Amino acid sequence: MTQARMITPLFVDLAKVEHHHQLACQSCALYRLCLPLGLHRDDLSKLDQIIKRSAGYKRHQILFEPSSSFKTIYIVRSGSFKTTISAADGREQVTSFYFPGEFIGMDAIYQQRYLSTARALEASSVCELPYERLQDFSSKIPELQNQLMTRLSKELSSDKNLLLSLGKKTAQEKLISFLLSMSQRFSERGYSATSFQLTMSRGDIANHLGLAIETVSRLFTQLQEQQLLTIQGKEVAILDLSALKQRCG
Amino acid sequence: MTQARMITPLFVDLAKVEHHHQLACQSCALYRLCLPLGLHRDDLSKLDQIIKRSAGYKRHQILFEPSSSFKTIYIVRSGSFKTTISAADGREQVTSFYFPGEFIGMDAIYQQRYLSTARALEASSVCELPYERLQDFSSKIPELQNQLMTRLSKELSSDKNLLLSLGKKTAQEKLISFLLSMSQRFSERGYSATSFQLTMSRGDIANHLGLAIETVSRLFTQLQEQQLLTIQGKEVAILDLSALKQRCG
DNA sequence: ACACTTTATTGACCTGGATCAATGTGTGAA
DNA sequence: TTCACACATTGATCCAGGTCAATAAAGTGT
């Protein structure tokens, strides 16, 4: 989500205000995608007071890991993150990518312990929601409670769709599904649905989809040969969105 | 979860009361595993009034599917269920199995539409929680709200663990992880951790783990040859639990 | 007890994608 | 600008697990 790729006004102000850590939700460019949506004006300003705007995270910097104590749910403010879960022997699975307005760390509510490790994919920043205070608030503000449940349920839905990909789809279908999901998320954020910059490496994509790096690389080449997209480095241009939709299973 | 396999007092009364659809939560044998845990006596009796105890479902009967309108979250009262999610071309992925005390349908909160199809694996029954009324209640009862969030988060955790299995584990590790998860869930419910009856078919297990039926069958044979367990039909006896734990990755 | 259907096992063979290996292409530090 | 190192592509080969095929059990209804 680099500044260079912005094509609509939604994020125009983000660069300017990036350093104003205590910017109120009401004037945040993410308002339409974020938690406060649907909250009353005065509820929102109360919520505002418990939210801490963090300093930035650098590429590869850890936001939390299983050894961190769970106190906070994070919302991406700018940039992007990945979460990974580890097997006993160190094998890792990239479970999700997160973009502005999305919540990270909700799987820690059960067990009060982060299940996964979250790392920045690029220079990024987050808002921190102290979970205990969020609980207090949401018992007073039904709409907030509703938002939290909806977000949890949304993550559940996307994990279940990924299960379908991992369990039943071919390598090509997996990669196309992934690209379409990226396309949709960029477009929801006011960027082009057909031309965007991936923030994760080929290795991250391959791992996330249960494939080898080489397979991902070959598939990109193949999709280019079929004139469905172009890709150079991290820059993707989708040439035939509907053809891709037909091939994703 | 057949009556024949009960070995502790936890479920002793369940057979007798099975037909009392309006049995109160307070006297339900599932109390310790279920939603009401931690609720005050009077809150509980209020909750009781919005819960509907359903009639039974037969093996293979559908509890809900994506075309059903979302109004209800279900809790398994007896028996077991599976949920499947479908690709456009009809391929299905078994996303979860559900046992007594577990919640089905939480992925429908986002979008207000069931994402998956839920089917009974055996003769089963559920409690129905009308979601709207549950929302009203949980804004008055913080502990209930907390329970709901925790359940959502728990399902998120187990889905993420399944992602790790599907993405990074070998066929044998997948099957062992699955058996250990079953073992734990039976044991939480007062059944033996080492001797239990699977309620799902080989096909369901294979599908859930992203394997072919034949592979599952061969792996069972192989694990028997290695003296780690015995299996005849659906009856499993784990002979060396700790050896299995070492091999699940 | 019977026939009939569904589910599970076992063997033989095949293939999609992994692995191994070599080379090419950024990209950031000094 | 150059070095150094991480990341990406491409080709050759291999194998875990899938597919196909043939029985064998285990349910299920009559």
XYZ file of C-alpha atoms (C1' of nucleotides) in Angstrom:
558
model
C 0.000 0.000 0.000
C 2.673 2.490 -0.945
C 1.867 6.137 -1.432
C 2.882 5.851 -5.063
C -0.081 3.624 -5.892
C -2.831 5.858 -4.597
C -5.383 6.672 -7.212
C -8.444 7.893 -5.354
C -8.936 10.613 -2.777
C -9.688 8.185 0.071
C -6.115 8.139 1.338
C -4.913 11.423 0.005
C -4.365 12.911 3.418
C -2.695 9.885 4.923
C 0.831 10.880 4.048
C 0.457 14.314 5.582
C -1.039 13.111 8.827
C 1.098 9.980 9.148
C 3.119 11.515 11.977
C 0.139 12.828 13.950
C -0.112 9.844 16.241
C -3.074 11.150 18.130
C -5.192 11.953 15.113
C -8.838 11.390 16.043
C -10.831 8.554 14.463
C -13.320 11.111 13.182
C -10.793 12.674 10.889
C -8.951 9.474 10.009
C -8.874 8.594 6.324
C -9.688 4.997 7.195
C -12.952 5.896 8.865
C -15.125 4.100 6.310
C -13.228 0.817 6.639
C -12.470 0.796 10.310
C -13.966 0.003 13.678
C -15.741 3.303 14.368
C -18.142 2.907 11.472
C -21.706 3.221 12.733
C -20.784 4.596 16.141
C -22.444 7.725 17.460
C -20.399 10.882 17.609
C -19.997 10.932 21.380
C -19.351 7.189 21.661
C -16.674 7.595 19.062
C -14.892 10.324 20.945
C -14.914 8.125 24.058
C -13.482 5.233 22.069
C -10.927 7.616 20.673
C -9.508 8.137 24.122
C -8.562 4.506 24.703
C -6.989 4.038 21.286
C -3.266 4.510 21.108
C -1.710 5.382 17.784
C 1.621 3.577 17.660
C 4.846 4.760 16.201
C 5.792 3.083 12.933
C 7.020 -0.451 12.405
C 9.815 -1.151 9.939
C 9.768 -3.895 7.326
C 10.118 -7.300 9.052
C 9.628 -5.807 12.504
C 7.582 -7.942 14.880
C 4.270 -6.557 16.129
C 3.687 -9.459 18.514
C 4.603 -13.123 18.896
C 3.310 -16.004 21.022
C 5.597 -15.069 23.902
C 4.179 -11.512 24.076
C 1.482 -11.059 26.676
C -1.930 -10.437 25.179
C -3.329 -7.046 26.042
C -4.021 -5.483 22.672
C -5.892 -5.915 19.454
C -4.250 -4.035 16.601
C -5.779 -2.283 13.637
C -3.551 -1.598 10.656
C -3.357 2.131 10.077
C -0.923 2.104 7.172
C 1.215 -0.476 5.438
C 0.639 -4.219 5.782
C 1.419 -7.197 7.998
C 1.517 -10.978 7.852
C 0.834 -13.474 10.608
C 2.471 -16.894 10.835
C 1.761 -19.876 13.033
C 4.537 -22.340 13.870
C 4.658 -26.107 14.270
C 6.732 -27.596 17.094
C 9.642 -28.278 14.716
C 9.725 -24.714 13.399
C 7.798 -25.109 10.157
C 5.720 -21.976 9.617
C 2.438 -21.289 7.873
C 1.552 -17.759 6.771
C -2.056 -17.610 7.953
C -3.091 -14.118 6.850
C -2.096 -10.797 5.407
C -3.540 -7.610 6.895
C -4.193 -4.230 5.271
C -5.354 -0.847 6.589
C -8.524 -1.046 8.648
C -8.113 -4.778 9.388
C -7.796 -6.244 12.886
C -4.802 -8.329 13.987
C -4.631 -10.528 17.073
C -8.255 -11.575 17.534
C -7.298 -15.234 17.744
C -5.640 -14.416 21.069
C -8.920 -13.673 22.863
C -9.452 -17.357 23.554
C -6.503 -18.427 25.754
C -5.452 -14.791 26.295
C -2.271 -15.514 24.368
C -1.232 -14.706 20.811
C -1.336 -17.845 18.703
C 0.747 -16.417 15.917
C 3.574 -14.015 15.114
C 2.745 -10.753 13.323
C 5.393 -9.010 11.216
C 5.315 -5.835 9.149
C 5.709 -6.418 5.409
C 6.752 -2.816 4.822
C 6.969 0.410 6.832
C 3.647 0.352 8.640
C 1.702 1.673 11.590
C -1.166 0.457 13.758
C -3.757 1.627 16.241
C -3.713 -0.246 19.530
C -6.950 -1.223 21.227
C -6.459 -2.347 24.833
C -8.660 -5.439 24.949
C -9.915 -5.069 28.515
C -11.059 -1.529 28.021
C -12.582 -2.496 24.722
C -14.672 -5.074 26.569
C -15.874 -2.470 29.061
C -16.767 -0.121 26.270
C -18.544 -2.627 24.137
C -20.883 -3.580 26.975
C -21.993 0.062 26.986
C -22.044 0.517 23.220
C -23.986 -2.263 21.473
C -22.842 -1.120 18.064
C -19.221 -1.556 19.086
C -19.896 -5.050 20.361
C -21.587 -5.797 17.067
C -18.571 -4.513 15.155
C -16.203 -6.734 17.102
C -18.286 -9.854 16.560
C -18.616 -9.010 12.880
C -14.861 -8.613 12.516
C -14.209 -11.926 14.228
C -16.778 -13.576 12.006
C -15.254 -11.993 8.921
C -11.832 -13.392 9.732
C -13.461 -16.777 10.337
C -15.051 -16.574 6.892
C -11.829 -15.769 5.138
C -9.968 -18.535 6.974
C -12.629 -21.001 5.896
C -12.286 -19.876 2.306
C -8.545 -20.365 2.576
C -9.175 -23.889 3.912
C -11.128 -24.559 0.736
C -8.216 -23.276 -1.333
C -5.594 -25.284 0.514
C -7.640 -28.450 0.613
C -9.304 -28.603 -2.776
C -7.800 -26.256 -5.304
C -5.003 -26.715 -7.816
C -1.894 -24.561 -7.632
C -3.182 -22.258 -10.354
C -6.581 -21.854 -8.726
C -4.934 -21.068 -5.398
C -2.797 -18.345 -6.887
C -5.680 -16.835 -8.848
C -7.927 -16.860 -5.752
C -5.169 -15.097 -3.868
C -4.748 -12.442 -6.547
C -8.488 -11.846 -6.698
C -8.625 -11.451 -2.937
C -5.799 -8.906 -3.138
C -7.563 -7.146 -5.991
C -10.755 -6.861 -3.985
C -9.006 -5.600 -0.883
C -7.100 -2.956 -2.818
C -10.284 -1.873 -4.519
C -12.179 -1.626 -1.191
C -9.439 0.748 -0.086
C -9.830 3.012 -3.071
C -6.964 1.629 -5.142
C -7.209 0.075 -8.565
C -8.598 -3.468 -8.658
C -6.458 -4.293 -11.677
C -3.152 -2.619 -11.034
C -1.396 -2.818 -7.697
C 1.821 -3.547 -5.929
C 2.121 -6.705 -3.826
C 3.785 -6.022 -0.498
C 4.721 -9.622 0.282
C 7.493 -11.746 -1.235
C 7.014 -14.758 -3.505
C 8.034 -16.858 -0.506
C 5.222 -15.430 1.614
C 2.667 -16.035 -1.130
C 3.892 -19.586 -1.744
C 3.874 -20.423 1.947
C 0.417 -18.938 2.444
C -0.971 -21.073 -0.402
C 0.850 -24.270 0.536
C 3.063 -24.163 -2.556
C 6.781 -23.960 -3.340
C 8.275 -20.617 -4.354
C 9.264 -22.093 -7.708
C 5.673 -23.105 -8.404
C 4.426 -19.581 -7.740
C 7.088 -18.168 -9.997
C 6.251 -20.598 -12.815
C 2.530 -19.884 -12.451
C 3.070 -16.141 -12.749
C 5.057 -16.747 -15.935
C 2.311 -19.017 -17.213
C -0.471 -16.523 -16.458
C 1.538 -13.874 -18.293
C 1.927 -16.141 -21.322
C -1.850 -16.585 -21.326
C -2.235 -12.782 -21.404
C -4.244 -12.791 -18.184
C -1.918 -10.446 -16.326
C 1.515 -8.925 -16.282
C 3.835 -9.038 -13.349
C 7.256 -7.514 -12.960
C 8.676 -7.804 -9.507
C 5.881 -6.892 -7.151
C 3.905 -4.856 -9.662
C 0.778 -6.662 -10.862
C -1.516 -5.609 -13.685
C -4.560 -7.754 -14.226
C -5.454 -7.792 -17.914
C -8.527 -10.013 -17.864
C -10.296 -9.972 -14.523
C -13.324 -11.960 -15.633
C -11.206 -14.699 -17.207
C -9.357 -15.001 -13.906
C -12.634 -15.216 -12.012
C -13.671 -18.105 -14.221
C -10.499 -20.011 -13.413
C -10.405 -19.659 -9.643
C -12.777 -22.569 -8.916
C -20.576 -39.741 20.959
C -22.830 -42.732 21.376
C -24.284 -43.599 24.718
C -22.349 -46.875 24.693
C -19.025 -45.059 25.030
C -19.807 -43.043 28.146
C -17.377 -43.714 30.912
C -17.806 -40.854 33.368
C -20.840 -39.444 35.129
C -20.829 -36.194 33.137
C -23.380 -37.371 30.581
C -25.103 -40.086 32.565
C -28.441 -38.316 32.605
C -28.415 -37.273 28.977
C -30.210 -40.348 27.638
C -33.037 -40.003 30.122
C -33.608 -36.313 29.503
C -33.044 -36.367 25.755
C -36.743 -35.901 25.013
C -37.275 -33.046 27.479
C -36.748 -30.302 24.961
C -37.224 -27.514 27.418
C -34.744 -28.790 29.988
C -33.188 -25.769 31.689
C -29.522 -24.927 31.154
C -28.977 -25.146 34.886
C -29.707 -28.835 34.956
C -28.162 -29.654 31.571
C -25.387 -32.199 31.628
C -23.370 -29.986 29.267
C -23.333 -27.062 31.674
C -19.578 -27.163 32.229
C -18.764 -27.069 28.507
C -21.445 -24.766 27.254
C -22.354 -21.125 26.909
C -23.873 -20.526 30.360
C -20.607 -21.152 32.173
C -19.804 -18.194 34.397
C -23.235 -16.592 34.124
C -25.126 -15.547 37.247
C -28.115 -17.602 38.279
C -30.723 -15.008 37.277
C -28.976 -14.074 34.030
C -28.925 -17.736 33.187
C -32.620 -18.183 33.691
C -33.277 -15.185 31.440
C -30.997 -16.658 28.777
C -32.820 -19.935 29.218
C -36.011 -18.341 27.999
C -34.686 -17.387 24.588
C -33.031 -20.744 23.947
C -35.065 -23.213 21.986
C -34.238 -26.901 22.331
C -34.759 -28.414 18.916
C -36.179 -31.768 18.035
C -33.591 -34.278 16.865
C -31.755 -34.372 13.555
C -31.175 -37.662 11.758
C -27.881 -38.775 10.265
C -27.098 -36.667 7.155
C -29.928 -34.252 7.879
C -29.132 -30.611 7.108
C -29.081 -28.131 9.973
C -28.559 -25.144 7.689
C -27.090 -24.322 4.299
C -26.063 -21.125 2.507
C -29.582 -20.591 1.171
C -31.091 -20.665 4.696
C -31.667 -17.259 6.199
C -29.378 -16.554 9.137
C -31.243 -16.075 12.376
C -29.725 -18.647 14.692
C -26.481 -19.819 16.201
C -26.630 -23.490 17.148
C -25.047 -25.322 20.048
C -24.673 -29.078 19.752
C -26.642 -30.736 22.544
C -26.014 -34.351 21.574
C -24.453 -36.150 18.626
C -22.148 -34.437 16.141
C -22.148 -32.352 12.976
C -19.850 -31.400 10.116
C -19.752 -28.181 8.109
C -18.684 -27.986 4.483
C -17.934 -25.050 2.232
C -18.378 -25.331 -1.516
C -16.465 -24.004 -4.500
C -18.395 -22.699 -7.494
C -17.935 -26.008 -9.345
C -19.281 -28.103 -6.477
C -16.035 -29.256 -4.882
C -16.522 -29.324 -1.117
C -14.185 -28.870 1.824
C -15.141 -30.218 5.247
C -14.173 -27.247 7.397
C -15.055 -28.478 10.897
C -16.608 -31.144 13.039
C -18.737 -30.114 16.015
C -19.396 -31.948 19.297
C -21.652 -31.282 22.284
C -21.256 -27.805 23.726
C -19.708 -26.395 20.522
C -21.196 -23.513 18.493
C -22.150 -23.839 14.828
C -22.872 -21.005 12.454
C -20.731 -18.195 13.857
C -19.155 -17.529 10.472
C -22.587 -16.251 9.358
C -22.515 -13.177 11.615
C -20.492 -11.286 9.041
C -22.705 -11.056 5.930
C -25.752 -12.343 7.878
C -25.688 -15.459 5.719
C -24.450 -18.980 6.400
C -21.190 -19.554 4.563
C -21.305 -23.316 4.889
C -23.649 -26.278 5.047
C -24.049 -28.084 8.381
C -25.083 -31.757 8.430
C -25.635 -34.198 11.275
C -23.117 -37.061 11.356
C -25.435 -39.202 13.505
C -28.733 -38.764 15.339
C -28.161 -35.414 17.055
C -29.847 -32.454 18.679
C -29.050 -28.780 19.139
C -30.017 -25.717 21.137
C -31.006 -22.730 19.033
C -29.858 -19.252 20.006
C -31.720 -16.508 18.128
C -28.861 -14.209 17.200
C -30.713 -10.901 17.501
C -31.939 -11.630 20.977
C -28.510 -12.908 21.883
C -27.100 -9.538 20.894
C -29.620 -7.720 23.095
C -28.820 -9.984 26.007
C -25.098 -9.780 25.674
C -25.167 -5.987 25.859
C -26.796 -6.397 29.295
C -24.647 -9.316 30.433
C -20.944 -8.630 29.918
C -20.018 -12.200 30.766
C -22.207 -13.474 27.939
C -20.604 -11.087 25.500
C -17.243 -12.314 26.689
C -18.290 -15.933 26.142
C -19.378 -15.222 22.582
C -16.141 -13.470 21.691
C -14.155 -16.267 23.268
C -16.033 -18.890 21.273
C -15.476 -17.015 18.051
C -11.809 -16.672 18.890
C -11.551 -20.361 19.742
C -12.945 -21.366 16.372
C -10.507 -18.942 14.745
C -7.652 -20.634 16.608
C -8.632 -24.101 15.526
C -9.083 -23.012 11.917
C -5.612 -21.506 11.966
C -4.188 -24.719 13.318
C -5.921 -26.597 10.546
C -4.363 -24.194 8.036
C -0.974 -25.203 9.406
C -1.888 -28.871 8.953
C -3.167 -28.445 5.420
C -0.325 -26.218 4.338
C 2.735 -27.707 5.960
C 2.195 -31.216 7.283
C 2.657 -34.628 5.692
C -0.305 -36.954 5.289
C 0.674 -38.932 8.390
C 1.113 -35.811 10.505
C -2.271 -34.528 9.368
C -4.020 -37.719 10.364
C -2.260 -37.919 13.717
C -3.062 -34.261 14.481
C -6.680 -34.996 13.666
C -6.779 -38.056 15.938
C -5.169 -36.125 18.775
C -7.705 -33.335 18.392
C -10.520 -35.910 18.548
C -8.899 -37.541 21.573
C -8.738 -34.228 23.388
C -12.296 -33.312 22.597
C -13.623 -36.678 23.758
C -11.610 -36.387 26.927
C -12.892 -32.846 27.616
C -16.387 -34.338 27.439
C -15.670 -37.033 29.981
C -14.958 -39.858 27.551
C -11.770 -41.828 27.254
C -8.894 -40.037 25.516
C -7.581 -43.324 24.149
C -10.638 -45.290 23.170
C -13.493 -43.749 21.226
C -15.764 -44.105 18.275
C -15.355 -41.782 15.292
C -18.676 -40.465 14.068
C -17.495 -39.355 10.639
C -16.648 -41.486 7.599
C -13.197 -42.019 6.111
C -14.334 -39.771 3.303
C -15.110 -36.940 5.718
C -11.750 -37.323 7.446
C -9.870 -37.448 4.137
C -11.688 -34.428 2.777
C -11.143 -32.444 5.978
C -7.393 -33.116 5.841
C -6.988 -32.544 2.105
C -6.196 -36.216 1.415
C -7.681 -39.053 -0.652
C -9.791 -41.674 1.125
C -7.313 -44.353 0.091
C -4.471 -42.454 1.727
C -6.361 -42.252 5.021
C -7.126 -45.944 4.858
C -3.493 -46.850 4.167
C -2.271 -44.588 6.965
C -4.602 -46.245 9.474
C -3.230 -49.632 8.428
C 0.298 -48.302 8.732
C -0.275 -46.811 12.199
C -1.712 -50.159 13.285
C 1.350 -52.005 11.973
C 3.494 -49.645 14.019
C 1.479 -50.606 17.116
C 0.477 -46.993 17.722
C -3.257 -47.664 17.616
C -5.901 -50.128 16.574
C -8.850 -49.247 14.406
C -11.715 -51.433 13.274
C -14.408 -49.571 11.458
C -15.033 -46.419 13.455
C -13.694 -47.753 16.754
C -10.289 -46.275 17.622
C -8.009 -47.363 20.443
C -4.867 -45.320 20.867
C -2.072 -47.544 22.164
C 0.748 -45.031 22.448
C -0.487 -41.492 22.905
C 2.910 -39.950 23.581
C 4.477 -41.564 20.512
C 1.656 -40.079 18.439
C 2.231 -36.655 19.970
C 5.875 -36.845 18.912
C 4.902 -37.548 15.328
C 2.277 -34.871 14.758
C 4.759 -32.077 13.942
C -31.630 -64.405 6.107
C -31.423 -61.983 1.757
C -30.127 -58.673 -1.740
C -28.443 -54.164 -2.378
C -26.018 -50.185 -1.450
C -22.602 -47.674 0.754
C -18.112 -47.536 2.806
C -13.447 -49.276 3.443
C -9.248 -51.730 2.100
C -5.520 -53.004 -0.852
C -2.684 -53.057 -5.018
C -0.759 -51.029 -9.390
C 0.272 -47.079 -11.608
C 0.599 -42.057 -12.546
C 1.181 -37.072 -11.986
C 1.217 -32.287 -9.995
C 3.976 -29.974 -7.734
C 8.258 -30.428 -4.695
C 13.129 -30.498 -4.649
C 17.655 -29.708 -6.376
C 20.645 -26.875 -9.058
C 22.154 -23.076 -11.743
C 21.547 -18.447 -13.094
C 19.560 -13.939 -13.181
C 17.829 -9.604 -10.984
C 17.046 -6.358 -7.648
C 18.344 -3.364 -3.769
C 20.494 -1.171 -0.102
C 24.877 -0.077 2.362
C 29.295 2.198 2.094
C 29.587 2.716 -8.500
C 30.361 -1.493 -6.681
C 29.877 -5.137 -3.639
C 27.087 -8.283 -1.183
C 23.163 -10.628 -0.268
C 18.352 -11.564 -0.517
C 14.923 -12.569 -3.814
C 13.168 -14.470 -8.290
C 13.270 -17.273 -12.443
C 14.010 -21.388 -15.146
C 15.259 -26.186 -16.096
C 15.869 -31.139 -14.784
C 14.537 -34.686 -11.910
C 11.928 -37.014 -8.275
C 8.352 -38.634 -5.138
C 4.292 -38.271 -1.868
C 0.140 -38.850 -2.455
C -3.567 -39.031 -6.027
C -6.190 -41.884 -9.318
C -7.930 -46.095 -11.172
C -9.437 -50.717 -10.375
C -10.776 -54.698 -7.943
C -12.454 -56.739 -3.732
C -14.154 -56.937 0.757
C -16.870 -55.474 4.658
C -20.405 -53.328 6.860
C -24.747 -51.392 7.051
C -29.901 -51.055 5.632
C -34.167 -52.149 4.278
C -37.404 -56.126 3.163
